[in-house]
Amino acid sequence: LQISDFATKFFVDQLWETEKGKSIGLNYLTERGITTKMIKKFQLGYSPDEWTAFTDQAIKNTYDLGLLQKTGLTILRESDKKFDRFKGRMMFPIHNLTGQVIAFGGRTLSNDKKQAKYLNSPESELYHKSKVLYGIYFARNEMVKQDNCFLVEGYTDVISLFDAGVENVVASSGTALTVDQIKLIKRFTPNITILYDGDFAGIKAGLRGIDMILSEGMNVKVVLFPEGEDPDSYARSHRSSEVQEYIDKEAQDFISFKTNMLSDEAKNDPIKRAGLIKEIVQSISVIPDPITRQVYVKECSTLMEMPEQTLLNELNKY
């Protein structure tokens, strides 16, 4: 934890106090429309584009090389060669529930296609990717207050929405949603609203997450942003009040969402339509509470113009 804290301060210092940090890192953040206030709040930083800048500084401050390797900040090769994992990247610290930094996400600033765009700290004693949500430390009080949690995909989605006044927002940061992450949200609110960008393939992959949320006995709504927009770009190109309005207006429960999304494919095809109904009934079947299940069956019956009893029979199979 001390090393992660030291690293955070080092990267922040590099961003604000060095020529390269200002011209490369700050410039990138400003171009992305991230405000100084948010850069400071989320402790964003810059890792110099040098092989051992961070590692050398940490060793100079008497931090143990073995521990530097365990945090994943330093990579050691057989030949005793050591180098910085996040060389030349924009740094996004990942905080735990008490606000301590336990890992980092680093975004490349180079145009080299061979480099991964985002790189995360490896799993460690501190950091288990499947149990952590980016932004949860900053969002938790507002999640309780609003009795809702907005779930997005990336770091900048969280930061831009936060800047637009939507503070009850967290990201699964590049991993498919896990049961542990859902349980973490459930400690603060039983309501999740997933914010999807308008990319069809991504949404289809996210449908599995909806079933997992339902099976934890939570309520899930979905907001779809216009095609070509994600929460980050939308929040930057609209006023705060418009962002809030859009989310309120577009939020739909999972049945309407699944129906609207999949019924375009199933429009004139009876077999596909039957498949869609089965898929929705299967989602309803994972809901633990019988009253909630019944309410959803009723809604599905109306939406799909299908007798309630038929749906109940299908539901009982699952």
PDB file of C-alpha atoms in Angstrom:
ATOM      1  CA  LEU A   1       0.000   0.000   0.000  1.00  0.00           C
ATOM      2  CA  GLN A   2       2.885   2.360   0.769  1.00  0.00           C
ATOM      3  CA  ILE A   3       4.461   1.628  -2.596  1.00  0.00           C
ATOM      4  CA  SER A   4       1.162   2.233  -4.414  1.00  0.00           C
ATOM      5  CA  ASP A   5       0.801   5.511  -2.539  1.00  0.00           C
ATOM      6  CA  PHE A   6       4.382   6.506  -3.381  1.00  0.00           C
ATOM      7  CA  ALA A   7       3.760   5.615  -7.053  1.00  0.00           C
ATOM      8  CA  THR A   8       0.571   7.698  -7.167  1.00  0.00           C
ATOM      9  CA  LYS A   9       2.426  10.752  -5.846  1.00  0.00           C
ATOM     10  CA  PHE A  10       5.310  10.135  -8.263  1.00  0.00           C
ATOM     11  CA  PHE A  11       3.001   9.962 -11.313  1.00  0.00           C
ATOM     12  CA  VAL A  12       0.988  13.024 -10.194  1.00  0.00           C
ATOM     13  CA  ASP A  13       4.233  14.923  -9.672  1.00  0.00           C
ATOM     14  CA  GLN A  14       5.475  13.925 -13.143  1.00  0.00           C
ATOM     15  CA  LEU A  15       2.240  15.208 -14.700  1.00  0.00           C
ATOM     16  CA  TRP A  16       2.240  18.639 -13.052  1.00  0.00           C
ATOM     17  CA  GLU A  17       5.910  19.391 -12.413  1.00  0.00           C
ATOM     18  CA  THR A  18       7.870  18.131 -15.446  1.00  0.00           C
ATOM     19  CA  GLU A  19       8.071  19.573 -18.960  1.00  0.00           C
ATOM     20  CA  LYS A  20       7.222  16.255 -20.637  1.00  0.00           C
ATOM     21  CA  GLY A  21       4.420  15.559 -18.183  1.00  0.00           C
ATOM     22  CA  LYS A  22       2.837  18.913 -18.948  1.00  0.00           C
ATOM     23  CA  SER A  23       3.368  18.865 -22.709  1.00  0.00           C
ATOM     24  CA  ILE A  24       2.412  15.203 -23.264  1.00  0.00           C
ATOM     25  CA  GLY A  25       0.235  14.102 -20.318  1.00  0.00           C
ATOM     26  CA  LEU A  26      -1.642  17.277 -19.384  1.00  0.00           C
ATOM     27  CA  ASN A  27      -2.063  18.113 -23.029  1.00  0.00           C
ATOM     28  CA  TYR A  28      -3.710  14.736 -23.671  1.00  0.00           C
ATOM     29  CA  LEU A  29      -6.093  15.131 -20.704  1.00  0.00           C
ATOM     30  CA  THR A  30      -7.046  18.683 -21.669  1.00  0.00           C
ATOM     31  CA  GLU A  31      -7.733  17.602 -25.243  1.00  0.00           C
ATOM     32  CA  ARG A  32     -10.002  14.874 -23.839  1.00  0.00           C
ATOM     33  CA  GLY A  33     -11.911  17.620 -22.014  1.00  0.00           C
ATOM     34  CA  ILE A  34     -10.935  16.407 -18.523  1.00  0.00           C
ATOM     35  CA  THR A  35     -10.918  19.364 -16.126  1.00  0.00           C
ATOM     36  CA  THR A  36      -8.163  20.217 -13.644  1.00  0.00           C
ATOM     37  CA  LYS A  37     -10.605  19.562 -10.812  1.00  0.00           C
ATOM     38  CA  MET A  38     -11.208  15.975 -12.011  1.00  0.00           C
ATOM     39  CA  ILE A  39      -7.513  15.341 -12.757  1.00  0.00           C
ATOM     40  CA  LYS A  40      -6.758  16.226  -9.136  1.00  0.00           C
ATOM     41  CA  LYS A  41      -9.752  14.434  -7.619  1.00  0.00           C
ATOM     42  CA  PHE A  42      -9.019  11.108  -9.355  1.00  0.00           C
ATOM     43  CA  GLN A  43      -5.231  11.610  -8.859  1.00  0.00           C
ATOM     44  CA  LEU A  44      -4.435  11.120 -12.545  1.00  0.00           C
ATOM     45  CA  GLY A  45      -0.746  11.057 -13.371  1.00  0.00           C
ATOM     46  CA  TYR A  46       1.897  10.446 -16.016  1.00  0.00           C
ATOM     47  CA  SER A  47       4.564   7.746 -16.182  1.00  0.00           C
ATOM     48  CA  PRO A  48       7.644   9.060 -18.039  1.00  0.00           C
ATOM     49  CA  ASP A  49       8.581   7.445 -21.343  1.00  0.00           C
ATOM     50  CA  GLU A  50      11.827   6.060 -19.898  1.00  0.00           C
ATOM     51  CA  TRP A  51      12.661   2.473 -19.078  1.00  0.00           C
ATOM     52  CA  THR A  52      13.357   2.781 -15.345  1.00  0.00           C
ATOM     53  CA  ALA A  53      12.346   6.315 -14.239  1.00  0.00           C
ATOM     54  CA  PHE A  54       9.823   5.127 -11.613  1.00  0.00           C
ATOM     55  CA  THR A  55      11.766   2.051 -10.462  1.00  0.00           C
ATOM     56  CA  ASP A  56      14.982   4.042  -9.937  1.00  0.00           C
ATOM     57  CA  GLN A  57      13.153   6.671  -7.915  1.00  0.00           C
ATOM     58  CA  ALA A  58      11.418   4.022  -5.769  1.00  0.00           C
ATOM     59  CA  ILE A  59      14.681   2.178  -5.041  1.00  0.00           C
ATOM     60  CA  LYS A  60      16.320   5.511  -4.209  1.00  0.00           C
ATOM     61  CA  ASN A  61      13.532   5.942  -1.634  1.00  0.00           C
ATOM     62  CA  THR A  62      14.485   2.537  -0.153  1.00  0.00           C
ATOM     63  CA  TYR A  63      11.498   0.587  -1.493  1.00  0.00           C
ATOM     64  CA  ASP A  64      12.165  -3.114  -1.896  1.00  0.00           C
ATOM     65  CA  LEU A  65      12.600  -4.384  -5.460  1.00  0.00           C
ATOM     66  CA  GLY A  66      10.743  -7.624  -4.657  1.00  0.00           C
ATOM     67  CA  LEU A  67       7.724  -5.640  -3.462  1.00  0.00           C
ATOM     68  CA  LEU A  68       7.901  -3.339  -6.473  1.00  0.00           C
ATOM     69  CA  GLN A  69       7.650  -6.464  -8.594  1.00  0.00           C
ATOM     70  CA  LYS A  70       4.731  -7.798  -6.508  1.00  0.00           C
ATOM     71  CA  THR A  71       2.700  -4.622  -7.078  1.00  0.00           C
ATOM     72  CA  GLY A  72       3.346  -5.051 -10.803  1.00  0.00           C
ATOM     73  CA  LEU A  73       4.812  -1.557 -11.128  1.00  0.00           C
ATOM     74  CA  THR A  74       8.245  -2.989 -11.954  1.00  0.00           C
ATOM     75  CA  ILE A  75       8.900  -5.910 -14.287  1.00  0.00           C
ATOM     76  CA  LEU A  76      11.971  -8.058 -13.608  1.00  0.00           C
ATOM     77  CA  ARG A  77      13.531 -10.209 -16.297  1.00  0.00           C
ATOM     78  CA  GLU A  78      15.735 -13.281 -15.737  1.00  0.00           C
ATOM     79  CA  SER A  79      18.880 -11.370 -16.659  1.00  0.00           C
ATOM     80  CA  ASP A  80      18.258  -9.008 -13.733  1.00  0.00           C
ATOM     81  CA  LYS A  81      16.958  -6.408 -16.151  1.00  0.00           C
ATOM     82  CA  LYS A  82      14.266  -4.288 -14.564  1.00  0.00           C
ATOM     83  CA  PHE A  83      11.891  -1.811 -16.177  1.00  0.00           C
ATOM     84  CA  ASP A  84       8.697   0.181 -15.539  1.00  0.00           C
ATOM     85  CA  ARG A  85       5.508  -1.597 -16.559  1.00  0.00           C
ATOM     86  CA  PHE A  86       3.694   1.659 -17.328  1.00  0.00           C
ATOM     87  CA  LYS A  87       6.451   3.489 -19.231  1.00  0.00           C
ATOM     88  CA  GLY A  88       5.027   6.392 -21.269  1.00  0.00           C
ATOM     89  CA  ARG A  89       1.434   5.982 -20.120  1.00  0.00           C
ATOM     90  CA  MET A  90      -1.324   8.128 -18.651  1.00  0.00           C
ATOM     91  CA  MET A  91      -1.949   6.794 -15.152  1.00  0.00           C
ATOM     92  CA  PHE A  92      -5.363   6.104 -13.582  1.00  0.00           C
ATOM     93  CA  PRO A  93      -5.024   4.972  -9.936  1.00  0.00           C
ATOM     94  CA  ILE A  94      -7.591   2.381  -8.817  1.00  0.00           C
ATOM     95  CA  HIS A  95      -8.807   2.982  -5.242  1.00  0.00           C
ATOM     96  CA  ASN A  96     -10.315   0.543  -2.773  1.00  0.00           C
ATOM     97  CA  LEU A  97     -13.377   1.321  -0.645  1.00  0.00           C
ATOM     98  CA  THR A  98     -11.358   3.319   1.868  1.00  0.00           C
ATOM     99  CA  GLY A  99      -9.649   5.426  -0.788  1.00  0.00           C
ATOM    100  CA  GLN A 100      -6.264   3.687  -0.790  1.00  0.00           C
ATOM    101  CA  VAL A 101      -4.642   3.061  -4.174  1.00  0.00           C
ATOM    102  CA  ILE A 102      -4.352  -0.675  -4.803  1.00  0.00           C
ATOM    103  CA  ALA A 103      -3.584  -0.788  -8.550  1.00  0.00           C
ATOM    104  CA  PHE A 104      -3.278   1.270 -11.723  1.00  0.00           C
ATOM    105  CA  GLY A 105      -4.675   1.446 -15.211  1.00  0.00           C
ATOM    106  CA  GLY A 106      -2.310   2.938 -17.777  1.00  0.00           C
ATOM    107  CA  ARG A 107      -3.348   4.296 -21.162  1.00  0.00           C
ATOM    108  CA  THR A 108      -0.765   4.456 -23.919  1.00  0.00           C
ATOM    109  CA  LEU A 109      -0.088   7.855 -25.495  1.00  0.00           C
ATOM    110  CA  SER A 110       1.808   6.436 -28.466  1.00  0.00           C
ATOM    111  CA  ASN A 111       0.320   5.640 -31.870  1.00  0.00           C
ATOM    112  CA  ASP A 112       2.082   2.285 -32.004  1.00  0.00           C
ATOM    113  CA  LYS A 113      -0.630  -0.208 -32.939  1.00  0.00           C
ATOM    114  CA  LYS A 114       1.371  -3.057 -31.364  1.00  0.00           C
ATOM    115  CA  GLN A 115       0.959  -1.547 -27.897  1.00  0.00           C
ATOM    116  CA  ALA A 116      -2.109  -2.398 -25.840  1.00  0.00           C
ATOM    117  CA  LYS A 117      -4.263   0.723 -25.494  1.00  0.00           C
ATOM    118  CA  TYR A 118      -4.910   0.037 -21.796  1.00  0.00           C
ATOM    119  CA  LEU A 119      -2.731  -1.902 -19.419  1.00  0.00           C
ATOM    120  CA  ASN A 120      -3.810  -2.838 -15.883  1.00  0.00           C
ATOM    121  CA  SER A 121      -1.771  -3.821 -12.860  1.00  0.00           C
ATOM    122  CA  PRO A 122      -1.516  -7.617 -12.623  1.00  0.00           C
ATOM    123  CA  GLU A 123      -3.404  -9.474  -9.883  1.00  0.00           C
ATOM    124  CA  SER A 124      -1.686  -9.129  -6.526  1.00  0.00           C
ATOM    125  CA  GLU A 125      -2.361  -9.592  -2.795  1.00  0.00           C
ATOM    126  CA  LEU A 126      -3.974  -6.155  -2.905  1.00  0.00           C
ATOM    127  CA  TYR A 127      -5.712  -6.227  -6.246  1.00  0.00           C
ATOM    128  CA  HIS A 128      -8.241  -8.781  -7.463  1.00  0.00           C
ATOM    129  CA  LYS A 129      -9.663  -7.405 -10.677  1.00  0.00           C
ATOM    130  CA  SER A 130     -12.957  -9.267 -10.381  1.00  0.00           C
ATOM    131  CA  LYS A 131     -13.678  -7.761  -6.941  1.00  0.00           C
ATOM    132  CA  VAL A 132     -12.879  -4.116  -7.681  1.00  0.00           C
ATOM    133  CA  LEU A 133     -14.848  -1.320  -9.357  1.00  0.00           C
ATOM    134  CA  TYR A 134     -13.166   1.821 -10.619  1.00  0.00           C
ATOM    135  CA  GLY A 135     -14.545   4.926  -8.895  1.00  0.00           C
ATOM    136  CA  ILE A 136     -16.386   3.117  -6.081  1.00  0.00           C
ATOM    137  CA  TYR A 137     -14.609   5.125  -3.364  1.00  0.00           C
ATOM    138  CA  PHE A 138     -15.825   8.405  -4.897  1.00  0.00           C
ATOM    139  CA  ALA A 139     -19.301   7.096  -5.754  1.00  0.00           C
ATOM    140  CA  ARG A 140     -20.371   5.131  -2.681  1.00  0.00           C
ATOM    141  CA  ASN A 141     -21.997   7.953  -0.647  1.00  0.00           C
ATOM    142  CA  GLU A 142     -23.915   9.194  -3.669  1.00  0.00           C
ATOM    143  CA  MET A 143     -24.984   5.605  -4.490  1.00  0.00           C
ATOM    144  CA  VAL A 144     -26.640   5.399  -1.066  1.00  0.00           C
ATOM    145  CA  LYS A 145     -28.135   8.880  -1.397  1.00  0.00           C
ATOM    146  CA  GLN A 146     -29.542   8.346  -4.916  1.00  0.00           C
ATOM    147  CA  ASP A 147     -30.314   4.659  -4.207  1.00  0.00           C
ATOM    148  CA  ASN A 148     -28.910   3.799  -7.614  1.00  0.00           C
ATOM    149  CA  CYS A 149     -25.580   2.971  -9.212  1.00  0.00           C
ATOM    150  CA  PHE A 150     -24.658   3.799 -12.804  1.00  0.00           C
ATOM    151  CA  LEU A 151     -22.381   1.208 -14.342  1.00  0.00           C
ATOM    152  CA  VAL A 152     -20.117   2.147 -17.277  1.00  0.00           C
ATOM    153  CA  GLU A 153     -17.184   0.551 -19.017  1.00  0.00           C
ATOM    154  CA  GLY A 154     -14.139   2.799 -18.855  1.00  0.00           C
ATOM    155  CA  TYR A 155     -12.192   5.172 -16.623  1.00  0.00           C
ATOM    156  CA  THR A 156     -12.958   8.285 -18.676  1.00  0.00           C
ATOM    157  CA  ASP A 157     -16.689   7.443 -18.697  1.00  0.00           C
ATOM    158  CA  VAL A 158     -16.624   7.622 -14.886  1.00  0.00           C
ATOM    159  CA  ILE A 159     -14.615  10.862 -14.799  1.00  0.00           C
ATOM    160  CA  SER A 160     -16.688  12.726 -17.424  1.00  0.00           C
ATOM    161  CA  LEU A 161     -20.018  11.717 -15.850  1.00  0.00           C
ATOM    162  CA  PHE A 162     -18.718  12.670 -12.414  1.00  0.00           C
ATOM    163  CA  ASP A 163     -17.748  16.064 -13.824  1.00  0.00           C
ATOM    164  CA  ALA A 164     -21.277  16.410 -15.241  1.00  0.00           C
ATOM    165  CA  GLY A 165     -22.743  15.947 -11.746  1.00  0.00           C
ATOM    166  CA  VAL A 166     -23.543  12.231 -12.047  1.00  0.00           C
ATOM    167  CA  GLU A 167     -21.479  11.065  -9.076  1.00  0.00           C
ATOM    168  CA  ASN A 168     -22.997   7.623  -8.375  1.00  0.00           C
ATOM    169  CA  VAL A 169     -21.026   6.035 -11.226  1.00  0.00           C
ATOM    170  CA  VAL A 170     -18.514   3.152 -11.331  1.00  0.00           C
ATOM    171  CA  ALA A 171     -16.769   1.168 -14.067  1.00  0.00           C
ATOM    172  CA  SER A 172     -16.018  -2.516 -14.420  1.00  0.00           C
ATOM    173  CA  SER A 173     -12.881  -1.282 -16.260  1.00  0.00           C
ATOM    174  CA  GLY A 174     -12.320  -3.635 -19.094  1.00  0.00           C
ATOM    175  CA  THR A 175     -13.491  -6.875 -17.473  1.00  0.00           C
ATOM    176  CA  ALA A 176     -16.820  -8.571 -17.990  1.00  0.00           C
ATOM    177  CA  LEU A 177     -19.014  -7.878 -14.965  1.00  0.00           C
ATOM    178  CA  THR A 178     -18.517 -10.387 -12.128  1.00  0.00           C
ATOM    179  CA  VAL A 179     -20.709 -11.564  -9.237  1.00  0.00           C
ATOM    180  CA  ASP A 180     -18.246 -10.063  -6.732  1.00  0.00           C
ATOM    181  CA  GLN A 181     -18.542  -6.644  -8.390  1.00  0.00           C
ATOM    182  CA  ILE A 182     -22.341  -6.882  -8.294  1.00  0.00           C
ATOM    183  CA  LYS A 183     -22.242  -7.801  -4.590  1.00  0.00           C
ATOM    184  CA  LEU A 184     -19.999  -4.800  -3.957  1.00  0.00           C
ATOM    185  CA  ILE A 185     -22.637  -2.491  -5.475  1.00  0.00           C
ATOM    186  CA  LYS A 186     -25.369  -4.277  -3.512  1.00  0.00           C
ATOM    187  CA  ARG A 187     -23.748  -3.139  -0.245  1.00  0.00           C
ATOM    188  CA  PHE A 188     -24.794   0.417  -1.151  1.00  0.00           C
ATOM    189  CA  THR A 189     -27.933   0.040  -3.314  1.00  0.00           C
ATOM    190  CA  PRO A 190     -30.123  -2.706  -4.834  1.00  0.00           C
ATOM    191  CA  ASN A 191     -30.522  -0.666  -8.066  1.00  0.00           C
ATOM    192  CA  ILE A 192     -28.148  -0.716 -11.032  1.00  0.00           C
ATOM    193  CA  THR A 193     -28.509   1.247 -14.257  1.00  0.00           C
ATOM    194  CA  ILE A 194     -26.153   0.073 -17.000  1.00  0.00           C
ATOM    195  CA  LEU A 195     -25.063   2.772 -19.448  1.00  0.00           C
ATOM    196  CA  TYR A 196     -24.184   1.283 -22.839  1.00  0.00           C
ATOM    197  CA  ASP A 197     -22.612   3.068 -25.773  1.00  0.00           C
ATOM    198  CA  GLY A 198     -24.378   2.598 -29.089  1.00  0.00           C
ATOM    199  CA  ASP A 199     -22.264  -0.381 -30.173  1.00  0.00           C
ATOM    200  CA  PHE A 200     -24.376  -3.442 -30.935  1.00  0.00           C
ATOM    201  CA  ALA A 201     -21.708  -6.125 -30.395  1.00  0.00           C
ATOM    202  CA  GLY A 202     -20.761  -4.696 -27.005  1.00  0.00           C
ATOM    203  CA  ILE A 203     -24.390  -4.632 -25.888  1.00  0.00           C
ATOM    204  CA  LYS A 204     -25.015  -8.250 -26.853  1.00  0.00           C
ATOM    205  CA  ALA A 205     -21.973  -9.252 -24.803  1.00  0.00           C
ATOM    206  CA  GLY A 206     -23.349  -7.232 -21.883  1.00  0.00           C
ATOM    207  CA  LEU A 207     -26.695  -9.033 -21.797  1.00  0.00           C
ATOM    208  CA  ARG A 208     -25.118 -11.810 -19.700  1.00  0.00           C
ATOM    209  CA  GLY A 209     -24.344  -9.199 -17.049  1.00  0.00           C
ATOM    210  CA  ILE A 210     -28.046  -8.336 -16.806  1.00  0.00           C
ATOM    211  CA  ASP A 211     -28.951 -11.922 -15.871  1.00  0.00           C
ATOM    212  CA  MET A 212     -26.202 -11.982 -13.238  1.00  0.00           C
ATOM    213  CA  ILE A 213     -27.549  -8.763 -11.670  1.00  0.00           C
ATOM    214  CA  LEU A 214     -31.102 -10.165 -11.652  1.00  0.00           C
ATOM    215  CA  SER A 215     -30.010 -13.418 -10.045  1.00  0.00           C
ATOM    216  CA  GLU A 216     -28.485 -11.418  -7.170  1.00  0.00           C
ATOM    217  CA  GLY A 217     -32.005 -10.105  -6.500  1.00  0.00           C
ATOM    218  CA  MET A 218     -31.213  -6.621  -7.767  1.00  0.00           C
ATOM    219  CA  ASN A 219     -33.153  -4.314 -10.057  1.00  0.00           C
ATOM    220  CA  VAL A 220     -31.577  -3.425 -13.362  1.00  0.00           C
ATOM    221  CA  LYS A 221     -32.308  -0.706 -15.880  1.00  0.00           C
ATOM    222  CA  VAL A 222     -30.491   0.078 -19.101  1.00  0.00           C
ATOM    223  CA  VAL A 223     -29.690   3.318 -20.902  1.00  0.00           C
ATOM    224  CA  LEU A 224     -28.527   3.225 -24.500  1.00  0.00           C
ATOM    225  CA  PHE A 225     -26.563   6.194 -25.814  1.00  0.00           C
ATOM    226  CA  PRO A 226     -27.028   7.333 -29.435  1.00  0.00           C
ATOM    227  CA  GLU A 227     -24.985   5.501 -32.061  1.00  0.00           C
ATOM    228  CA  GLY A 228     -21.358   6.605 -32.102  1.00  0.00           C
ATOM    229  CA  GLU A 229     -21.611   8.093 -28.587  1.00  0.00           C
ATOM    230  CA  ASP A 230     -20.429   6.709 -25.266  1.00  0.00           C
ATOM    231  CA  PRO A 231     -21.065   8.130 -21.774  1.00  0.00           C
ATOM    232  CA  ASP A 232     -17.724   9.982 -21.916  1.00  0.00           C
ATOM    233  CA  SER A 233     -18.316  11.740 -25.260  1.00  0.00           C
ATOM    234  CA  TYR A 234     -21.967  12.467 -24.447  1.00  0.00           C
ATOM    235  CA  ALA A 235     -21.132  13.993 -21.067  1.00  0.00           C
ATOM    236  CA  ARG A 236     -18.465  16.194 -22.670  1.00  0.00           C
ATOM    237  CA  SER A 237     -20.664  17.478 -25.494  1.00  0.00           C
ATOM    238  CA  HIS A 238     -23.795  18.228 -23.406  1.00  0.00           C
ATOM    239  CA  ARG A 239     -24.636  20.336 -20.396  1.00  0.00           C
ATOM    240  CA  SER A 240     -24.885  18.585 -17.018  1.00  0.00           C
ATOM    241  CA  SER A 241     -28.662  19.037 -16.914  1.00  0.00           C
ATOM    242  CA  GLU A 242     -28.999  17.485 -20.395  1.00  0.00           C
ATOM    243  CA  VAL A 243     -26.931  14.448 -19.381  1.00  0.00           C
ATOM    244  CA  GLN A 244     -29.114  13.878 -16.320  1.00  0.00           C
ATOM    245  CA  GLU A 245     -32.275  14.404 -18.380  1.00  0.00           C
ATOM    246  CA  TYR A 246     -31.152  11.958 -21.067  1.00  0.00           C
ATOM    247  CA  ILE A 247     -30.381   9.232 -18.523  1.00  0.00           C
ATOM    248  CA  ASP A 248     -33.730   9.736 -16.727  1.00  0.00           C
ATOM    249  CA  LYS A 249     -35.698   9.727 -19.967  1.00  0.00           C
ATOM    250  CA  GLU A 250     -33.953   6.808 -21.667  1.00  0.00           C
ATOM    251  CA  ALA A 251     -33.708   4.390 -18.719  1.00  0.00           C
ATOM    252  CA  GLN A 252     -35.782   1.300 -19.482  1.00  0.00           C
ATOM    253  CA  ASP A 253     -36.246  -1.934 -17.608  1.00  0.00           C
ATOM    254  CA  PHE A 254     -34.448  -4.980 -18.932  1.00  0.00           C
ATOM    255  CA  ILE A 255     -37.511  -6.549 -20.577  1.00  0.00           C
ATOM    256  CA  SER A 256     -38.327  -3.495 -22.688  1.00  0.00           C
ATOM    257  CA  PHE A 257     -34.629  -3.168 -23.487  1.00  0.00           C
ATOM    258  CA  LYS A 258     -34.163  -6.797 -24.526  1.00  0.00           C
ATOM    259  CA  THR A 259     -37.416  -6.714 -26.495  1.00  0.00           C
ATOM    260  CA  ASN A 260     -36.549  -3.521 -28.361  1.00  0.00           C
ATOM    261  CA  MET A 261     -33.026  -4.618 -29.040  1.00  0.00           C
ATOM    262  CA  LEU A 262     -33.707  -8.144 -30.197  1.00  0.00           C
ATOM    263  CA  SER A 263     -37.106  -7.649 -31.820  1.00  0.00           C
ATOM    264  CA  ASP A 264     -35.554  -5.794 -34.772  1.00  0.00           C
ATOM    265  CA  GLU A 265     -33.821  -9.066 -35.619  1.00  0.00           C
ATOM    266  CA  ALA A 266     -36.964 -11.097 -34.947  1.00  0.00           C
ATOM    267  CA  LYS A 267     -39.505  -8.784 -36.567  1.00  0.00           C
ATOM    268  CA  ASN A 268     -40.919 -10.964 -39.347  1.00  0.00           C
ATOM    269  CA  ASP A 269     -39.506 -14.294 -38.294  1.00  0.00           C
ATOM    270  CA  PRO A 270     -41.785 -16.369 -36.012  1.00  0.00           C
ATOM    271  CA  ILE A 271     -38.979 -18.735 -34.983  1.00  0.00           C
ATOM    272  CA  LYS A 272     -36.693 -15.874 -33.971  1.00  0.00           C
ATOM    273  CA  ARG A 273     -39.604 -14.252 -32.147  1.00  0.00           C
ATOM    274  CA  ALA A 274     -40.236 -17.450 -30.182  1.00  0.00           C
ATOM    275  CA  GLY A 275     -36.521 -17.592 -29.355  1.00  0.00           C
ATOM    276  CA  LEU A 276     -36.631 -14.007 -28.108  1.00  0.00           C
ATOM    277  CA  ILE A 277     -39.594 -14.750 -25.824  1.00  0.00           C
ATOM    278  CA  LYS A 278     -37.764 -17.792 -24.415  1.00  0.00           C
ATOM    279  CA  GLU A 279     -34.671 -15.683 -23.813  1.00  0.00           C
ATOM    280  CA  ILE A 280     -36.661 -13.090 -21.869  1.00  0.00           C
ATOM    281  CA  VAL A 281     -38.464 -15.767 -19.836  1.00  0.00           C
ATOM    282  CA  GLN A 282     -35.099 -17.319 -19.023  1.00  0.00           C
ATOM    283  CA  SER A 283     -33.896 -13.950 -17.683  1.00  0.00           C
ATOM    284  CA  ILE A 284     -37.049 -13.647 -15.556  1.00  0.00           C
ATOM    285  CA  SER A 285     -36.475 -17.153 -14.202  1.00  0.00           C
ATOM    286  CA  VAL A 286     -33.241 -16.156 -12.440  1.00  0.00           C
ATOM    287  CA  ILE A 287     -34.994 -13.504 -10.291  1.00  0.00           C
ATOM    288  CA  PRO A 288     -35.149 -14.876  -6.725  1.00  0.00           C
ATOM    289  CA  ASP A 289     -38.252 -12.945  -5.608  1.00  0.00           C
ATOM    290  CA  PRO A 290     -41.542 -14.591  -6.749  1.00  0.00           C
ATOM    291  CA  ILE A 291     -43.554 -11.322  -6.750  1.00  0.00           C
ATOM    292  CA  THR A 292     -40.993  -9.539  -8.934  1.00  0.00           C
ATOM    293  CA  ARG A 293     -40.967 -12.556 -11.264  1.00  0.00           C
ATOM    294  CA  GLN A 294     -44.759 -12.421 -11.543  1.00  0.00           C
ATOM    295  CA  VAL A 295     -44.721  -8.672 -12.331  1.00  0.00           C
ATOM    296  CA  TYR A 296     -42.188  -9.226 -15.116  1.00  0.00           C
ATOM    297  CA  VAL A 297     -44.166 -12.127 -16.569  1.00  0.00           C
ATOM    298  CA  LYS A 298     -47.188  -9.829 -16.779  1.00  0.00           C
ATOM    299  CA  GLU A 299     -45.143  -7.151 -18.522  1.00  0.00           C
ATOM    300  CA  CYS A 300     -43.647  -9.637 -20.958  1.00  0.00           C
ATOM    301  CA  SER A 301     -47.113 -10.986 -21.709  1.00  0.00           C
ATOM    302  CA  THR A 302     -48.353  -7.491 -22.647  1.00  0.00           C
ATOM    303  CA  LEU A 303     -45.263  -6.547 -24.649  1.00  0.00           C
ATOM    304  CA  MET A 304     -45.064  -9.786 -26.616  1.00  0.00           C
ATOM    305  CA  GLU A 305     -48.837 -10.302 -26.928  1.00  0.00           C
ATOM    306  CA  MET A 306     -48.524 -13.741 -25.428  1.00  0.00           C
ATOM    307  CA  PRO A 307     -50.897 -15.360 -22.859  1.00  0.00           C
ATOM    308  CA  GLU A 308     -49.542 -15.119 -19.342  1.00  0.00           C
ATOM    309  CA  GLN A 309     -50.196 -18.807 -18.651  1.00  0.00           C
ATOM    310  CA  THR A 310     -48.040 -19.858 -21.631  1.00  0.00           C
ATOM    311  CA  LEU A 311     -45.178 -17.764 -20.275  1.00  0.00           C
ATOM    312  CA  LEU A 312     -45.639 -19.200 -16.774  1.00  0.00           C
ATOM    313  CA  ASN A 313     -45.497 -22.735 -18.161  1.00  0.00           C
ATOM    314  CA  GLU A 314     -42.247 -21.871 -19.921  1.00  0.00           C
ATOM    315  CA  LEU A 315     -40.920 -20.175 -16.768  1.00  0.00           C
ATOM    316  CA  ASN A 316     -41.591 -23.293 -14.689  1.00  0.00           C
ATOM    317  CA  LYS A 317     -39.356 -25.337 -17.010  1.00  0.00           C
ATOM    318  CA  TYR A 318     -36.441 -23.178 -15.917  1.00  0.00           C
TER     319      TYR A 318
END
